[in-house]
Short mmCIF file of C-alpha atoms in Angstrom, two decimals:
data_model
loop_
_atom_site.label_atom_id
_atom_site.label_comp_id
_atom_site.label_asym_id
_atom_site.label_seq_id
_atom_site.Cartn_x
_atom_site.Cartn_y
_atom_site.Cartn_z
CA UNK A 1109 135.30 157.57 -6.86
CA UNK A 1110 133.32 154.16 -5.76
CA UNK A 1111 129.75 155.33 -5.40
CA UNK A 1112 127.67 153.51 -2.75
CA UNK A 1113 125.37 150.88 -4.17
CA UNK A 1114 122.83 152.13 -1.43
CA UNK A 1115 122.84 155.28 -2.69
CA UNK A 1116 120.92 156.90 -5.30
CA UNK A 1117 121.91 158.05 -8.80
CA UNK A 1118 121.62 161.46 -7.65
CA UNK A 1119 122.85 161.02 -3.51
CA UNK A 1120 119.27 161.61 -2.72
CA UNK A 1121 119.06 158.43 0.02
CA UNK A 1122 117.30 155.85 -0.89
CA UNK A 1123 114.83 153.00 0.67
CA UNK A 1124 117.63 151.53 2.33
CA UNK A 1125 118.37 153.92 3.84
CA UNK A 1126 115.14 154.98 5.21
CA UNK A 1127 115.21 151.42 6.74
CA UNK A 1128 118.02 151.60 8.30
CA UNK A 1129 117.24 155.16 10.01
CA UNK A 1130 113.87 153.56 10.83
CA UNK A 1131 115.55 150.47 12.37
CA UNK A 1132 117.18 152.62 14.87
CA UNK A 1133 114.70 154.86 15.64
CA UNK A 1134 113.07 150.96 17.11
CA UNK A 1135 116.61 150.18 18.59
CA UNK A 1136 116.54 153.93 20.71
CA UNK A 1137 112.73 153.12 21.41
CA UNK A 1138 113.77 149.79 23.19
CA UNK A 1139 116.40 151.36 24.90
CA UNK A 1140 114.41 154.01 26.38
CA UNK A 1141 112.13 151.42 27.20
CA UNK A 1142 114.53 149.32 29.29
CA UNK A 1143 115.48 152.38 31.36
CA UNK A 1144 111.94 152.93 32.43
CA UNK A 1145 111.81 149.74 33.37
CA UNK A 1146 114.87 149.85 35.13
CA UNK A 1147 113.67 152.91 37.21
CA UNK A 1148 110.45 151.09 37.62
CA UNK A 1149 112.70 148.08 39.18
CA UNK A 1150 114.69 150.60 40.79
CA UNK A 1151 112.13 152.14 43.10
CA UNK A 1152 110.48 150.42 45.68
CA UNK A 1153 107.10 148.74 46.20
CA UNK A 1154 105.21 146.92 48.90
CA UNK A 1155 105.10 143.83 46.01
CA UNK A 1156 108.42 143.08 45.03
CA UNK A 1157 107.31 139.55 44.44
CA UNK A 1158 105.12 140.64 41.65
CA UNK A 1159 107.22 142.76 40.11
CA UNK A 1160 110.44 140.75 39.97
CA UNK A 1161 108.08 138.16 37.91
CA UNK A 1162 106.54 140.65 36.23
CA UNK A 1163 109.91 142.41 34.85
CA UNK A 1164 111.46 138.58 33.84
CA UNK A 1165 108.01 138.63 31.78
CA UNK A 1166 109.02 141.84 30.31
CA UNK A 1167 113.00 141.07 29.66
CA UNK A 1168 111.92 137.72 28.36
CA UNK A 1169 109.79 139.43 26.14
CA UNK A 1170 111.84 142.73 25.19
CA UNK A 1171 114.86 139.49 23.94
CA UNK A 1172 112.08 138.55 22.12
CA UNK A 1173 111.26 141.42 20.13
CA UNK A 1174 115.32 142.00 20.09
CA UNK A 1175 115.19 138.61 17.98
CA UNK A 1176 112.79 139.19 16.08
CA UNK A 1177 114.33 142.00 14.98
CA UNK A 1178 117.83 140.94 14.22
CA UNK A 1179 116.36 138.45 12.19
CA UNK A 1180 113.93 140.64 10.41
CA UNK A 1181 117.01 142.93 9.77
CA UNK A 1182 118.71 140.77 8.14
CA UNK A 1183 118.86 142.27 4.54
CA UNK A 1184 118.46 140.26 1.55
CA UNK A 1185 121.16 140.02 -1.69
CA UNK A 1186 119.74 140.31 -5.06
CA UNK A 1187 121.66 139.34 -8.38
CA UNK A 1188 122.57 142.62 -8.86
CA UNK A 1189 124.55 143.25 -5.87
CA UNK A 1190 122.34 145.37 -3.78
CA UNK A 1191 120.57 144.55 -0.63
CA UNK A 1192 116.67 145.02 0.45
CA UNK A 1193 115.71 144.46 3.36
CA UNK A 1194 112.63 142.06 4.29
CA UNK A 1195 108.87 144.03 4.30
CA UNK A 1196 108.81 142.88 8.04
CA UNK A 1197 110.94 145.00 9.13
CA UNK A 1198 108.14 147.68 8.81
CA UNK A 1199 106.37 146.15 10.97
CA UNK A 1200 109.07 145.65 13.66
CA UNK A 1201 108.56 148.96 13.68
CA UNK A 1202 105.30 149.91 13.85
CA UNK A 1203 105.04 146.67 16.74
CA UNK A 1204 107.85 148.54 18.51
CA UNK A 1205 106.38 151.86 18.00
CA UNK A 1206 103.38 150.35 19.98
CA UNK A 1207 104.78 149.08 22.75
CA UNK A 1208 104.98 152.21 24.49
CA UNK A 1209 101.24 150.79 25.38
CA UNK A 1210 102.34 147.33 26.95
CA UNK A 1211 104.54 149.15 28.97
CA UNK A 1212 101.46 151.41 29.88
CA UNK A 1213 99.65 148.71 30.26
CA UNK A 1214 102.46 146.85 32.60
CA UNK A 1215 102.28 149.63 35.00
CA UNK A 1216 98.35 149.45 34.92
CA UNK A 1217 99.01 145.71 35.91
CA UNK A 1218 101.40 146.60 38.54
CA UNK A 1219 99.45 149.19 40.09
CA UNK A 1220 96.60 146.81 39.99
CA UNK A 1221 98.60 144.63 41.85
CA UNK A 1222 99.82 146.70 44.52
CA UNK A 1223 96.66 147.69 45.20
CA UNK A 1224 95.29 144.47 45.24
CA UNK A 1225 98.13 143.25 47.40
CA UNK A 1226 97.69 145.81 49.59
CA UNK A 1227 93.58 144.62 49.55
CA UNK A 1228 95.23 141.32 50.67
CA UNK A 1229 97.24 142.70 53.24
CA UNK A 1230 94.04 144.38 54.47
CA UNK A 1231 92.17 141.69 54.04
CA UNK A 1232 94.58 139.94 56.04
CA UNK A 1233 95.35 141.82 58.83
CA UNK A 1234 91.09 141.85 58.99
CA UNK A 1235 91.08 138.36 58.86
CA UNK A 1236 93.74 138.38 62.50
CA UNK A 1237 91.01 140.92 64.00
CA UNK A 1238 88.64 138.15 63.24
CA UNK A 1239 90.32 135.18 64.06
CA UNK A 1240 91.34 136.89 68.02
CA UNK A 1241 87.53 137.08 69.21
CA UNK A 1242 87.29 133.22 68.19
CA UNK A 1243 90.02 132.84 70.36
CA UNK A 1244 88.90 134.63 73.51
CA UNK A 1245 85.63 133.03 72.11
CA UNK A 1246 87.54 129.57 72.55
CA UNK A 1247 88.97 130.68 76.02
CA UNK A 1248 85.67 131.59 77.47
CA UNK A 1249 84.33 128.22 76.23
CA UNK A 1250 87.40 126.76 77.94
CA UNK A 1251 86.96 128.80 80.80
CA UNK A 1252 82.86 128.18 81.13
CA UNK A 1253 82.44 124.23 81.83
CA UNK A 1254 85.54 124.90 85.28
CA UNK A 1255 82.85 127.75 86.71
CA UNK A 1256 80.10 125.61 86.58
CA UNK A 1257 82.07 122.39 88.04
CA UNK A 1258 82.48 124.72 90.98
CA UNK A 1259 79.11 126.54 91.51
CA UNK A 1260 76.52 123.97 89.25
CA UNK A 1261 76.69 120.53 91.33
CA UNK A 1262 76.64 117.11 88.92
CA UNK A 1263 73.86 114.87 89.16
CA UNK A 1264 74.07 111.52 89.90
CA UNK A 1265 73.24 108.31 87.72
CA UNK A 1266 72.62 105.85 89.87
CA UNK A 1267 70.10 108.42 92.64
CA UNK A 1268 66.88 110.16 92.93
CA UNK A 1269 66.50 113.07 90.10
CA UNK A 1270 66.28 115.56 92.72
CA UNK A 1271 70.06 113.77 94.37
CA UNK A 1272 72.41 116.11 93.78
CA UNK A 1273 76.72 115.94 93.99
CA UNK A 1274 77.64 119.26 96.21
CA UNK A 1275 81.10 119.76 98.18
CA UNK A 1276 81.72 118.35 101.03
CA UNK A 1277 82.16 122.03 102.92
CA UNK A 1278 78.69 121.97 102.37
CA UNK A 1279 77.57 118.72 103.44
CA UNK A 1280 79.12 119.38 106.68
CA UNK A 1281 77.51 122.95 107.65
CA UNK A 1282 73.85 121.27 106.44
CA UNK A 1283 75.04 118.07 109.40
CA UNK A 1284 75.94 120.72 111.95
CA UNK A 1285 72.56 123.41 111.07
CA UNK A 1286 70.13 120.66 112.16
CA UNK A 1287 72.74 118.47 114.97
CA UNK A 1288 72.37 122.31 116.54
CA UNK A 1289 68.54 121.82 115.90
CA UNK A 1290 68.08 118.78 118.32
CA UNK A 1291 70.26 120.38 120.90
CA UNK A 1292 67.81 123.43 120.72
CA UNK A 1293 64.99 121.45 121.13
CA UNK A 1294 66.22 119.38 123.53
CA UNK A 1295 67.64 122.59 125.85
CA UNK A 1296 63.85 124.44 125.33
CA UNK A 1297 62.46 120.94 126.65
CA UNK A 1298 64.47 121.02 129.68
CA UNK A 1299 64.48 123.91 130.22
CA UNK A 1300 60.49 124.00 130.64
CA UNK A 1301 60.33 120.85 132.69
CA UNK A 1302 63.12 122.28 135.34
CA UNK A 1303 60.39 123.72 137.59
CA UNK A 1304 59.27 120.13 137.68
CA UNK A 1305 61.96 118.12 139.09
CA UNK A 1306 61.50 117.85 141.97
CA UNK A 1307 58.39 116.68 141.93
CA UNK A 1308 60.04 114.09 139.34
CA UNK A 1309 62.72 113.80 141.69
CA UNK A 1310 60.22 112.70 144.46
CA UNK A 1311 58.03 110.71 142.42
CA UNK A 1312 60.66 108.02 140.95
CA UNK A 1313 62.90 108.11 144.30
CA UNK A 1314 60.16 106.58 146.02
CA UNK A 1315 59.04 104.26 143.33
CA UNK A 1316 62.08 102.46 142.62
CA UNK A 1317 63.42 101.69 146.80
CA UNK A 1318 61.77 100.24 148.65
CA UNK A 1319 59.48 102.22 151.40
CA UNK A 1320 61.97 100.85 154.59
CA UNK A 1321 64.83 103.77 152.50
CA UNK A 1322 65.43 106.45 153.93
CA UNK A 1323 64.99 110.29 152.44
CA UNK A 1324 67.53 110.88 149.71
CA UNK A 1325 70.86 112.51 151.10
CA UNK A 1326 72.49 116.30 149.83
CA UNK A 1327 75.92 116.23 150.48
CA UNK A 1328 76.90 120.13 148.28
CA UNK A 1329 75.02 123.58 148.15
CA UNK A 1330 73.98 122.73 144.40
CA UNK A 1331 73.22 119.25 144.68
CA UNK A 1332 69.09 119.49 144.84
CA UNK A 1333 69.65 122.10 141.61
CA UNK A 1334 71.95 120.25 139.36
CA UNK A 1335 70.12 116.90 140.16
CA UNK A 1336 66.48 118.60 139.24
CA UNK A 1337 68.52 119.76 135.87
CA UNK A 1338 69.49 116.00 135.19
CA UNK A 1339 65.62 115.05 135.63
CA UNK A 1340 64.61 117.56 133.37
CA UNK A 1341 67.06 116.41 130.54
CA UNK A 1342 65.51 113.47 130.42
CA UNK A 1343 62.30 114.77 129.52
CA UNK A 1344 64.72 116.85 127.18
CA UNK A 1345 66.48 113.97 125.65
CA UNK A 1346 63.04 111.78 125.15
CA UNK A 1347 61.13 114.80 123.50
CA UNK A 1348 64.17 115.44 120.68
CA UNK A 1349 64.73 111.77 119.61
CA UNK A 1350 61.37 112.23 117.03
CA UNK A 1351 63.19 115.29 116.33
CA UNK A 1352 66.90 113.83 115.57
CA UNK A 1353 65.13 111.14 113.42
CA UNK A 1354 63.33 113.34 111.32
CA UNK A 1355 66.90 116.04 111.04
CA UNK A 1356 68.57 112.82 109.52
CA UNK A 1357 65.75 112.76 107.08
CA UNK A 1358 65.80 115.77 105.76
CA UNK A 1359 69.57 115.46 105.63
CA UNK A 1360 69.25 111.84 103.35
CA UNK A 1361 65.94 113.37 101.89
CA UNK A 1362 68.09 114.40 98.16
CA UNK A 1363 69.27 111.60 98.19
CA UNK A 1364 66.36 108.77 98.93
CA UNK A 1365 63.53 107.39 96.80
CA UNK A 1366 60.22 108.16 97.24
CA UNK A 1367 59.06 104.51 99.33
CA UNK A 1368 62.61 105.22 101.40
CA UNK A 1369 61.15 108.55 102.03
CA UNK A 1370 57.35 106.98 103.38
CA UNK A 1371 60.02 104.59 105.82
CA UNK A 1372 61.63 107.35 107.39
CA UNK A 1373 59.04 109.45 107.69
CA UNK A 1374 57.38 106.73 109.38
CA UNK A 1375 60.38 106.52 111.50
CA UNK A 1376 59.01 109.82 113.34
CA UNK A 1377 56.17 108.72 115.02
CA UNK A 1378 57.52 105.48 115.57
CA UNK A 1379 60.96 106.95 117.82
CA UNK A 1380 58.73 108.87 120.49
CA UNK A 1381 56.96 105.72 120.87
CA UNK A 1382 60.10 103.15 121.49
CA UNK A 1383 61.35 106.04 123.38
CA UNK A 1384 59.08 105.91 125.91
CA UNK A 1385 58.55 102.25 125.59
CA UNK A 1386 62.17 101.72 126.57
CA UNK A 1387 61.30 104.23 129.95
CA UNK A 1388 58.63 102.02 130.80
CA UNK A 1389 61.04 98.66 130.23
CA UNK A 1390 63.09 100.75 132.72
CA UNK A 1391 61.74 102.31 135.24
CA UNK A 1392 58.99 98.54 136.29
CA UNK A 1393 61.97 95.96 134.84
CA UNK A 1394 65.36 97.17 134.86
CA UNK A 1395 65.51 100.24 137.41
CA UNK A 1396 64.04 97.71 140.41
CA UNK A 1397 66.30 94.53 139.52
CA UNK A 1398 69.37 96.68 140.10
CA UNK A 1399 68.67 98.83 143.03
CA UNK A 1400 67.30 95.21 144.15
CA UNK A 1401 70.69 94.15 143.62
CA UNK A 1402 72.65 96.77 145.35
CA UNK A 1403 70.62 96.50 148.36
CA UNK A 1404 70.55 93.00 148.70
CA UNK A 1405 74.58 93.55 148.46
CA UNK A 1406 75.31 95.97 150.70
CA UNK A 1407 72.01 96.39 153.66
CA UNK A 1408 73.75 93.94 156.09
CA UNK A 1409 76.95 95.95 156.37
CA UNK A 1410 75.93 99.53 156.90
CA UNK A 1411 73.76 101.42 157.67
CA UNK A 1412 72.09 102.64 153.73
CA UNK A 1413 72.04 106.61 152.86
CA UNK A 1414 71.75 106.76 149.16
CA UNK A 1415 73.34 110.43 148.13
CA UNK A 1416 70.22 112.26 145.85
CA UNK A 1417 73.42 113.20 143.06
CA UNK A 1418 74.89 109.79 142.73
CA UNK A 1419 71.81 107.67 143.20
CA UNK A 1420 69.91 109.88 140.82
CA UNK A 1421 72.60 110.69 138.13
CA UNK A 1422 72.36 106.58 138.21
CA UNK A 1423 68.38 105.92 137.35
CA UNK A 1424 68.45 108.57 134.55
CA UNK A 1425 70.96 107.49 133.04
CA UNK A 1426 69.62 104.00 132.93
CA UNK A 1427 66.36 105.33 131.80
CA UNK A 1428 67.96 107.96 129.34
CA UNK A 1429 70.19 105.05 128.15
CA UNK A 1430 67.71 103.19 127.22
CA UNK A 1431 65.57 105.28 125.76
CA UNK A 1432 68.04 104.92 122.87
CA UNK A 1433 68.93 101.34 123.08
CA UNK A 1434 64.89 100.43 122.23
CA UNK A 1435 65.92 102.87 118.76
CA UNK A 1436 67.50 99.38 117.43
CA UNK A 1437 64.61 97.20 115.59
CA UNK A 1438 63.92 100.73 114.21
CA UNK A 1439 67.04 101.75 112.70
CA UNK A 1440 67.79 97.81 111.94
CA UNK A 1441 63.79 97.80 109.81
CA UNK A 1442 64.95 101.28 107.73
CA UNK A 1443 68.60 99.62 107.15
CA UNK A 1444 66.92 96.66 105.65
CA UNK A 1445 63.82 98.13 103.71
CA UNK A 1446 66.78 101.18 102.37
CA UNK A 1447 68.25 98.11 100.84
CA UNK A 1448 71.46 99.18 103.16
CA UNK A 1449 71.63 95.51 104.17
CA UNK A 1450 69.70 92.43 104.26
CA UNK A 1451 68.88 89.97 107.21
CA UNK A 1452 70.87 87.47 106.23
CA UNK A 1453 73.44 89.53 105.62
CA UNK A 1454 72.67 90.50 109.68
CA UNK A 1455 72.52 86.72 111.04
CA UNK A 1456 76.11 85.53 109.48
CA UNK A 1457 77.58 87.91 111.68
CA UNK A 1458 75.19 87.93 114.76
CA UNK A 1459 78.08 87.33 117.07
CA UNK A 1460 79.86 89.94 116.34
CA UNK A 1461 77.32 92.25 116.85
CA UNK A 1462 76.08 90.99 120.46
CA UNK A 1463 80.00 91.84 120.87
CA UNK A 1464 79.61 95.50 119.82
CA UNK A 1465 76.32 95.53 122.50
CA UNK A 1466 78.30 94.16 124.96
CA UNK A 1467 80.74 96.62 124.73
CA UNK A 1468 78.23 99.72 123.91
CA UNK A 1469 77.09 98.72 127.75
CA UNK A 1470 79.55 97.94 129.42
CA UNK A 1471 81.16 101.44 128.38
CA UNK A 1472 77.29 103.48 129.17
CA UNK A 1473 76.64 101.88 131.98
CA UNK A 1474 77.28 103.49 135.29
CA UNK A 1475 77.60 100.56 137.39
CA UNK A 1476 80.84 98.70 138.45
CA UNK A 1477 79.12 95.58 139.33
CA UNK A 1478 78.14 94.60 135.70
CA UNK A 1479 74.78 93.89 136.71
CA UNK A 1480 73.52 96.47 135.17
CA UNK A 1481 75.38 96.68 131.93
CA UNK A 1482 75.04 92.61 131.99
CA UNK A 1483 71.05 93.98 131.87
CA UNK A 1484 71.03 96.32 129.49
CA UNK A 1485 73.09 93.90 127.39
CA UNK A 1486 71.02 91.17 127.38
CA UNK A 1487 67.76 93.85 126.51
CA UNK A 1488 69.61 95.21 123.33
CA UNK A 1489 70.59 91.47 122.55
CA UNK A 1490 66.81 90.54 122.66
CA UNK A 1491 65.60 93.53 120.63
CA UNK A 1492 67.92 92.76 117.69
CA UNK A 1493 67.16 89.37 117.45
CA UNK A 1494 63.37 89.95 117.86
CA UNK A 1495 63.57 92.51 114.85
CA UNK A 1496 65.21 90.05 112.31
CA UNK A 1497 62.33 86.99 113.75
CA UNK A 1498 60.40 89.38 112.86
CA UNK A 1499 61.66 90.15 109.27
CA UNK A 1500 61.57 86.32 108.83
CA UNK A 1501 58.10 85.82 109.67
CA UNK A 1502 56.86 88.80 107.72
CA UNK A 1503 59.21 87.67 104.59
CA UNK A 1504 61.16 90.77 104.12
CA UNK A 1505 64.61 91.84 104.07
CA UNK A 1506 65.88 89.08 102.79
CA UNK A 1507 67.61 90.79 99.64
#
């Protein structure tokens, strides 16, 4: 019976047997490590991607250790036929015994990465929550300019510093209020002057008409009262003209430069003076000329008995119209001084302006014969040309 050369002479295990036993133990420990890794990989974890990469690293390391163990496990054959394992086998066994510590370290790194993954998710959620107020801030920033364009006005670049753009509704509301002020003042003055209407009628009637004309005739019950109200309204119109000029100034004041404001303020008393000049012009020139024409036209045909209401209405309309007509020089001067137009521009279009004056005169004068409208149109043209002549003489308004 042949004897295994690896056994000793007495049948006791040799060093080779002990090395094989150690190698078997190392292989068992490796299988246990692989089983532990398989269990860890089977458990669900929030950082699967990281574990997957980590697992591949561990498997590669295990494969390398197995290759090293296989290489080191090859026995050296001696001359006598006996085989001995190299000394590196013991070192490899020690390395395999140390591998469980590496697995503990791997598990610790896995736990740390899981914790870091959770912290990263928490930080991402925190950043998302912090980004949401920024979005709300951006929305508020995008919404605030719209509210500011609705409530706050925008300054004009070419106008005065006080000039600010406003909605059209506010302009209309302000204009209606200022016109209402003019109407209220004219109405109050008319009511105060109403008790003196009869004296004014007698004064104007006998001043304009010849002395041989009989007293005015009344043809319906309220004719005298209505005529008194018309006479009082004439005084209210005259006194409301400067108020009208001032209200137009107040309406346009934010858009006026300081020198333009001075012109407008100076126009307020000037308007009142021009209105009284227009009344005097009508009283001394226009009314006598018109009434004389009417008397000569009808005296040889019929007996004259003028009605109070119609005759006095003609007088009042002419006087009030002339009070407004005499504002033409003021309006022309203001337009030129404020830079709205120039004297040269008006002179080049004077024929068009004359035609407009003539149309207005025939439209508002209550005389179908054309005498009164003609006299009023001549007066308007004379005032316009006189203003241009004055501007030419002073060298103003040549833009």
